[in-house]
């Protein structure tokens, strides 16, 4: 079963939803919402399928930019 991270439009810009729970904040751009979601997923150390709401309302899989490599 896939776990989803949805990037969705919000009245104040964009936000993300992880495990059906909407983020407590919004972002001015789509790219900022994706970056915030990626950082949250890194903290949780979980893999997710990113999706974006299409113009027809359907959730479509997207390929977000690569995760930054952790430096130790």
mmCIF file of N, CA and C in Angstrom:
data_model
loop_
_atom_site.group_PDB
_atom_site.id
_atom_site.type_symbol
_atom_site.label_atom_id
_atom_site.label_comp_id
_atom_site.label_asym_id
_atom_site.label_seq_id
_atom_site.Cartn_x
_atom_site.Cartn_y
_atom_site.Cartn_z
ATOM 1 N N UNK A 1 0.837 -1.186 0.000
ATOM 2 C CA UNK A 1 0.000 0.000 0.000
ATOM 3 C C UNK A 1 0.879 1.246 0.000
ATOM 4 N N UNK A 2 0.609 2.155 -0.916
ATOM 5 C CA UNK A 2 1.379 3.384 -1.001
ATOM 6 C C UNK A 2 0.908 4.384 0.034
ATOM 7 N N UNK A 3 1.840 5.141 0.567
ATOM 8 C CA UNK A 3 1.528 6.269 1.442
ATOM 9 C C UNK A 3 1.683 7.511 0.578
ATOM 10 N N UNK A 4 0.731 8.428 0.685
ATOM 11 C CA UNK A 4 0.721 9.578 -0.211
ATOM 12 C C UNK A 4 1.036 10.873 0.502
ATOM 13 N N UNK A 5 1.708 11.741 -0.229
ATOM 14 C CA UNK A 5 1.929 13.124 0.168
ATOM 15 C C UNK A 5 1.299 13.956 -0.942
ATOM 16 N N UNK A 6 0.172 14.564 -0.643
ATOM 17 C CA UNK A 6 -0.554 15.335 -1.649
ATOM 18 C C UNK A 6 -0.210 16.815 -1.538
ATOM 19 N N UNK A 7 0.097 17.427 -2.683
ATOM 20 C CA UNK A 7 0.325 18.865 -2.776
ATOM 21 C C UNK A 7 -0.958 19.447 -3.350
ATOM 22 N N UNK A 8 -1.636 20.302 -2.565
ATOM 23 C CA UNK A 8 -2.945 20.782 -2.982
ATOM 24 C C UNK A 8 -3.020 22.309 -2.911
ATOM 25 N N UNK A 9 -3.871 22.895 -3.762
ATOM 26 C CA UNK A 9 -4.076 24.339 -3.676
ATOM 27 C C UNK A 9 -4.833 24.684 -2.400
ATOM 28 N N UNK A 10 -4.568 25.867 -1.888
ATOM 29 C CA UNK A 10 -5.199 26.361 -0.665
ATOM 30 C C UNK A 10 -5.582 27.812 -0.933
ATOM 31 N N UNK A 11 -6.540 28.322 -0.203
ATOM 32 C CA UNK A 11 -6.973 29.700 -0.474
ATOM 33 C C UNK A 11 -5.841 30.717 -0.294
ATOM 34 N N UNK A 12 -4.815 30.371 0.489
ATOM 35 C CA UNK A 12 -3.666 31.257 0.695
ATOM 36 C C UNK A 12 -2.447 30.858 -0.123
ATOM 37 N N UNK A 13 -2.571 29.881 -1.014
ATOM 38 C CA UNK A 13 -1.435 29.431 -1.823
ATOM 39 C C UNK A 13 -1.485 27.928 -2.023
ATOM 40 N N UNK A 14 -0.502 27.215 -1.435
ATOM 41 C CA UNK A 14 -0.394 25.761 -1.547
ATOM 42 C C UNK A 14 -0.116 25.168 -0.175
ATOM 43 N N UNK A 15 -0.486 23.904 0.004
ATOM 44 C CA UNK A 15 -0.157 23.178 1.227
ATOM 45 C C UNK A 15 0.050 21.710 0.874
ATOM 46 N N UNK A 16 0.397 20.905 1.855
ATOM 47 C CA UNK A 16 0.556 19.472 1.621
ATOM 48 C C UNK A 16 -0.243 18.691 2.655
ATOM 49 N N UNK A 17 -0.560 17.446 2.298
ATOM 50 C CA UNK A 17 -1.313 16.550 3.170
ATOM 51 C C UNK A 17 -0.533 15.252 3.287
ATOM 52 N N UNK A 18 -0.168 14.864 4.509
ATOM 53 C CA UNK A 18 0.520 13.598 4.783
ATOM 54 C C UNK A 18 -0.407 12.717 5.603
ATOM 55 N N UNK A 19 -0.595 11.475 5.150
ATOM 56 C CA UNK A 19 -1.467 10.535 5.866
ATOM 57 C C UNK A 19 -2.848 11.124 6.128
ATOM 58 N N UNK A 20 -3.344 11.930 5.211
ATOM 59 C CA UNK A 20 -4.665 12.506 5.360
ATOM 60 C C UNK A 20 -4.739 13.706 6.291
ATOM 61 N N UNK A 21 -3.574 14.161 6.788
ATOM 62 C CA UNK A 21 -3.535 15.306 7.702
ATOM 63 C C UNK A 21 -2.897 16.490 6.985
ATOM 64 N N UNK A 22 -3.651 17.585 6.888
ATOM 65 C CA UNK A 22 -3.150 18.783 6.214
ATOM 66 C C UNK A 22 -2.109 19.484 7.076
ATOM 67 N N UNK A 23 -1.074 20.011 6.429
ATOM 68 C CA UNK A 23 -0.038 20.777 7.136
ATOM 69 C C UNK A 23 -0.682 21.972 7.830
ATOM 70 N N UNK A 24 -0.098 22.399 8.915
ATOM 71 C CA UNK A 24 -0.640 23.521 9.677
ATOM 72 C C UNK A 24 -0.301 24.871 9.097
ATOM 73 N N UNK A 25 0.280 24.898 7.906
ATOM 74 C CA UNK A 25 0.646 26.174 7.295
ATOM 75 C C UNK A 25 0.465 26.089 5.784
ATOM 76 N N UNK A 26 0.531 27.245 5.145
ATOM 77 C CA UNK A 26 0.431 27.311 3.692
ATOM 78 C C UNK A 26 1.697 27.964 3.143
ATOM 79 N N UNK A 27 1.871 27.822 1.835
ATOM 80 C CA UNK A 27 3.077 28.319 1.170
ATOM 81 C C UNK A 27 2.670 29.135 -0.048
ATOM 82 N N UNK A 28 3.418 30.179 -0.328
ATOM 83 C CA UNK A 28 3.084 31.085 -1.432
ATOM 84 C C UNK A 28 3.223 30.423 -2.795
ATOM 85 N N UNK A 29 4.147 29.459 -2.910
ATOM 86 C CA UNK A 29 4.358 28.812 -4.203
ATOM 87 C C UNK A 29 4.260 27.299 -4.054
ATOM 88 N N UNK A 30 3.995 26.664 -5.168
ATOM 89 C CA UNK A 30 3.943 25.203 -5.243
ATOM 90 C C UNK A 30 5.290 24.604 -4.825
ATOM 91 N N UNK A 31 6.379 25.193 -5.326
ATOM 92 C CA UNK A 31 7.712 24.674 -5.034
ATOM 93 C C UNK A 31 8.019 24.705 -3.538
ATOM 94 N N UNK A 32 7.596 25.764 -2.837
ATOM 95 C CA UNK A 32 7.820 25.842 -1.393
ATOM 96 C C UNK A 32 7.037 24.759 -0.652
ATOM 97 N N UNK A 33 5.834 24.463 -1.108
ATOM 98 C CA UNK A 33 5.036 23.405 -0.484
ATOM 99 C C UNK A 33 5.699 22.039 -0.671
ATOM 100 N N UNK A 34 6.216 21.769 -1.870
ATOM 101 C CA UNK A 34 6.914 20.502 -2.127
ATOM 102 C C UNK A 34 8.155 20.403 -1.251
ATOM 103 N N UNK A 35 8.928 21.471 -1.155
ATOM 104 C CA UNK A 35 10.147 21.465 -0.351
ATOM 105 C C UNK A 35 9.827 21.234 1.127
ATOM 106 N N UNK A 36 8.789 21.875 1.634
ATOM 107 C CA UNK A 36 8.409 21.682 3.038
ATOM 108 C C UNK A 36 7.964 20.243 3.284
ATOM 109 N N UNK A 37 7.221 19.674 2.358
ATOM 110 C CA UNK A 37 6.781 18.290 2.494
ATOM 111 C C UNK A 37 7.977 17.344 2.477
ATOM 112 N N UNK A 38 8.934 17.592 1.586
ATOM 113 C CA UNK A 38 10.131 16.747 1.530
ATOM 114 C C UNK A 38 10.896 16.797 2.840
ATOM 115 N N UNK A 39 11.041 17.974 3.410
ATOM 116 C CA UNK A 39 11.759 18.109 4.682
ATOM 117 C C UNK A 39 11.027 17.387 5.816
ATOM 118 N N UNK A 40 9.708 17.463 5.815
ATOM 119 C CA UNK A 40 8.936 16.739 6.828
ATOM 120 C C UNK A 40 9.124 15.233 6.675
ATOM 121 N N UNK A 41 9.138 14.756 5.449
ATOM 122 C CA UNK A 41 9.338 13.330 5.211
ATOM 123 C C UNK A 41 10.739 12.886 5.632
ATOM 124 N N UNK A 42 11.737 13.744 5.432
ATOM 125 C CA UNK A 42 13.092 13.416 5.891
ATOM 126 C C UNK A 42 13.130 13.277 7.402
ATOM 127 N N UNK A 43 12.409 14.144 8.105
ATOM 128 C CA UNK A 43 12.351 14.046 9.573
ATOM 129 C C UNK A 43 11.706 12.734 10.001
ATOM 130 N N UNK A 44 10.689 12.312 9.264
ATOM 131 C CA UNK A 44 9.988 11.074 9.596
ATOM 132 C C UNK A 44 10.685 9.842 9.027
ATOM 133 N N UNK A 45 11.629 10.054 8.115
ATOM 134 C CA UNK A 45 12.374 8.987 7.442
ATOM 135 C C UNK A 45 11.432 7.959 6.820
ATOM 136 N N UNK A 46 10.503 8.442 6.048
ATOM 137 C CA UNK A 46 9.548 7.574 5.368
ATOM 138 C C UNK A 46 9.506 7.907 3.891
ATOM 139 N N UNK A 47 9.181 6.903 3.091
ATOM 140 C CA UNK A 47 8.994 7.094 1.660
ATOM 141 C C UNK A 47 7.528 7.357 1.375
ATOM 142 N N UNK A 48 7.271 8.233 0.441
ATOM 143 C CA UNK A 48 5.907 8.557 0.063
ATOM 144 C C UNK A 48 5.832 8.733 -1.450
ATOM 145 N N UNK A 49 4.635 8.608 -1.976
ATOM 146 C CA UNK A 49 4.349 8.939 -3.360
ATOM 147 C C UNK A 49 3.769 10.345 -3.347
ATOM 148 N N UNK A 50 4.430 11.278 -4.031
ATOM 149 C CA UNK A 50 3.937 12.648 -4.112
ATOM 150 C C UNK A 50 2.848 12.725 -5.176
ATOM 151 N N UNK A 51 1.790 13.465 -4.856
ATOM 152 C CA UNK A 51 0.706 13.687 -5.815
ATOM 153 C C UNK A 51 0.335 15.163 -5.818
ATOM 154 N N UNK A 52 -0.236 15.588 -6.942
ATOM 155 C CA UNK A 52 -0.713 16.964 -7.095
ATOM 156 C C UNK A 52 -2.135 16.921 -7.613
ATOM 157 N N UNK A 53 -2.961 17.835 -7.147
ATOM 158 C CA UNK A 53 -4.345 17.900 -7.618
ATOM 159 C C UNK A 53 -4.374 18.513 -9.008
ATOM 160 N N UNK A 54 -4.907 17.772 -9.963
ATOM 161 C CA UNK A 54 -5.009 18.246 -11.333
ATOM 162 C C UNK A 54 -6.186 19.187 -11.515
ATOM 163 N N UNK A 55 -6.286 19.782 -12.681
ATOM 164 C CA UNK A 55 -7.369 20.724 -12.961
ATOM 165 C C UNK A 55 -8.742 20.060 -12.923
ATOM 166 N N UNK A 56 -8.763 18.745 -13.147
ATOM 167 C CA UNK A 56 -10.038 18.023 -13.113
ATOM 168 C C UNK A 56 -10.365 17.505 -11.713
ATOM 169 N N UNK A 57 -9.534 17.837 -10.710
ATOM 170 C CA UNK A 57 -9.762 17.416 -9.336
ATOM 171 C C UNK A 57 -9.143 16.081 -8.986
ATOM 172 N N UNK A 58 -8.581 15.393 -9.970
ATOM 173 C CA UNK A 58 -7.967 14.090 -9.738
ATOM 174 C C UNK A 58 -6.550 14.256 -9.167
ATOM 175 N N UNK A 59 -6.178 13.382 -8.220
ATOM 176 C CA UNK A 59 -4.835 13.416 -7.651
ATOM 177 C C UNK A 59 -3.901 12.640 -8.570
ATOM 178 N N UNK A 60 -2.885 13.323 -9.111
ATOM 179 C CA UNK A 60 -1.961 12.734 -10.078
ATOM 180 C C UNK A 60 -0.565 12.614 -9.474
ATOM 181 N N UNK A 61 0.104 11.461 -9.678
ATOM 182 C CA UNK A 61 1.472 11.319 -9.167
ATOM 183 C C UNK A 61 2.414 12.324 -9.835
ATOM 184 N N UNK A 62 3.346 12.850 -9.058
ATOM 185 C CA UNK A 62 4.368 13.759 -9.585
ATOM 186 C C UNK A 62 5.727 13.264 -9.142
ATOM 187 N N UNK A 63 6.754 13.755 -9.777
ATOM 188 C CA UNK A 63 8.121 13.416 -9.396
ATOM 189 C C UNK A 63 8.741 14.688 -8.834
ATOM 190 N N UNK A 64 8.867 14.775 -7.494
ATOM 191 C CA UNK A 64 9.451 15.992 -6.911
ATOM 192 C C UNK A 64 10.949 16.034 -7.166
ATOM 193 N N UNK A 65 11.566 17.190 -7.037
ATOM 194 C CA UNK A 65 13.030 17.267 -7.164
ATOM 195 C C UNK A 65 13.690 16.335 -6.164
ATOM 196 N N UNK A 66 14.898 15.914 -6.450
ATOM 197 C CA UNK A 66 15.614 14.964 -5.605
ATOM 198 C C UNK A 66 15.790 15.479 -4.180
ATOM 199 N N UNK A 67 15.745 14.553 -3.238
ATOM 200 C CA UNK A 67 15.983 14.906 -1.844
ATOM 201 C C UNK A 67 17.460 15.277 -1.662
ATOM 202 N N UNK A 68 17.754 16.258 -0.836
ATOM 203 C CA UNK A 68 19.154 16.590 -0.587
ATOM 204 C C UNK A 68 19.835 15.449 0.169
ATOM 205 N N UNK A 69 21.097 15.233 -0.102
ATOM 206 C CA UNK A 69 21.861 14.199 0.581
ATOM 207 C C UNK A 69 22.234 14.677 1.968
ATOM 208 N N UNK A 70 22.045 13.802 2.952
ATOM 209 C CA UNK A 70 22.417 14.148 4.333
ATOM 210 C C UNK A 70 23.932 14.125 4.467
ATOM 211 N N UNK A 71 24.464 15.110 5.159
ATOM 212 C CA UNK A 71 25.910 15.147 5.372
ATOM 213 C C UNK A 71 26.190 14.756 6.823
ATOM 214 N N UNK A 72 27.116 13.842 6.974
ATOM 215 C CA UNK A 72 27.450 13.353 8.323
ATOM 216 C C UNK A 72 28.838 13.768 8.701
#
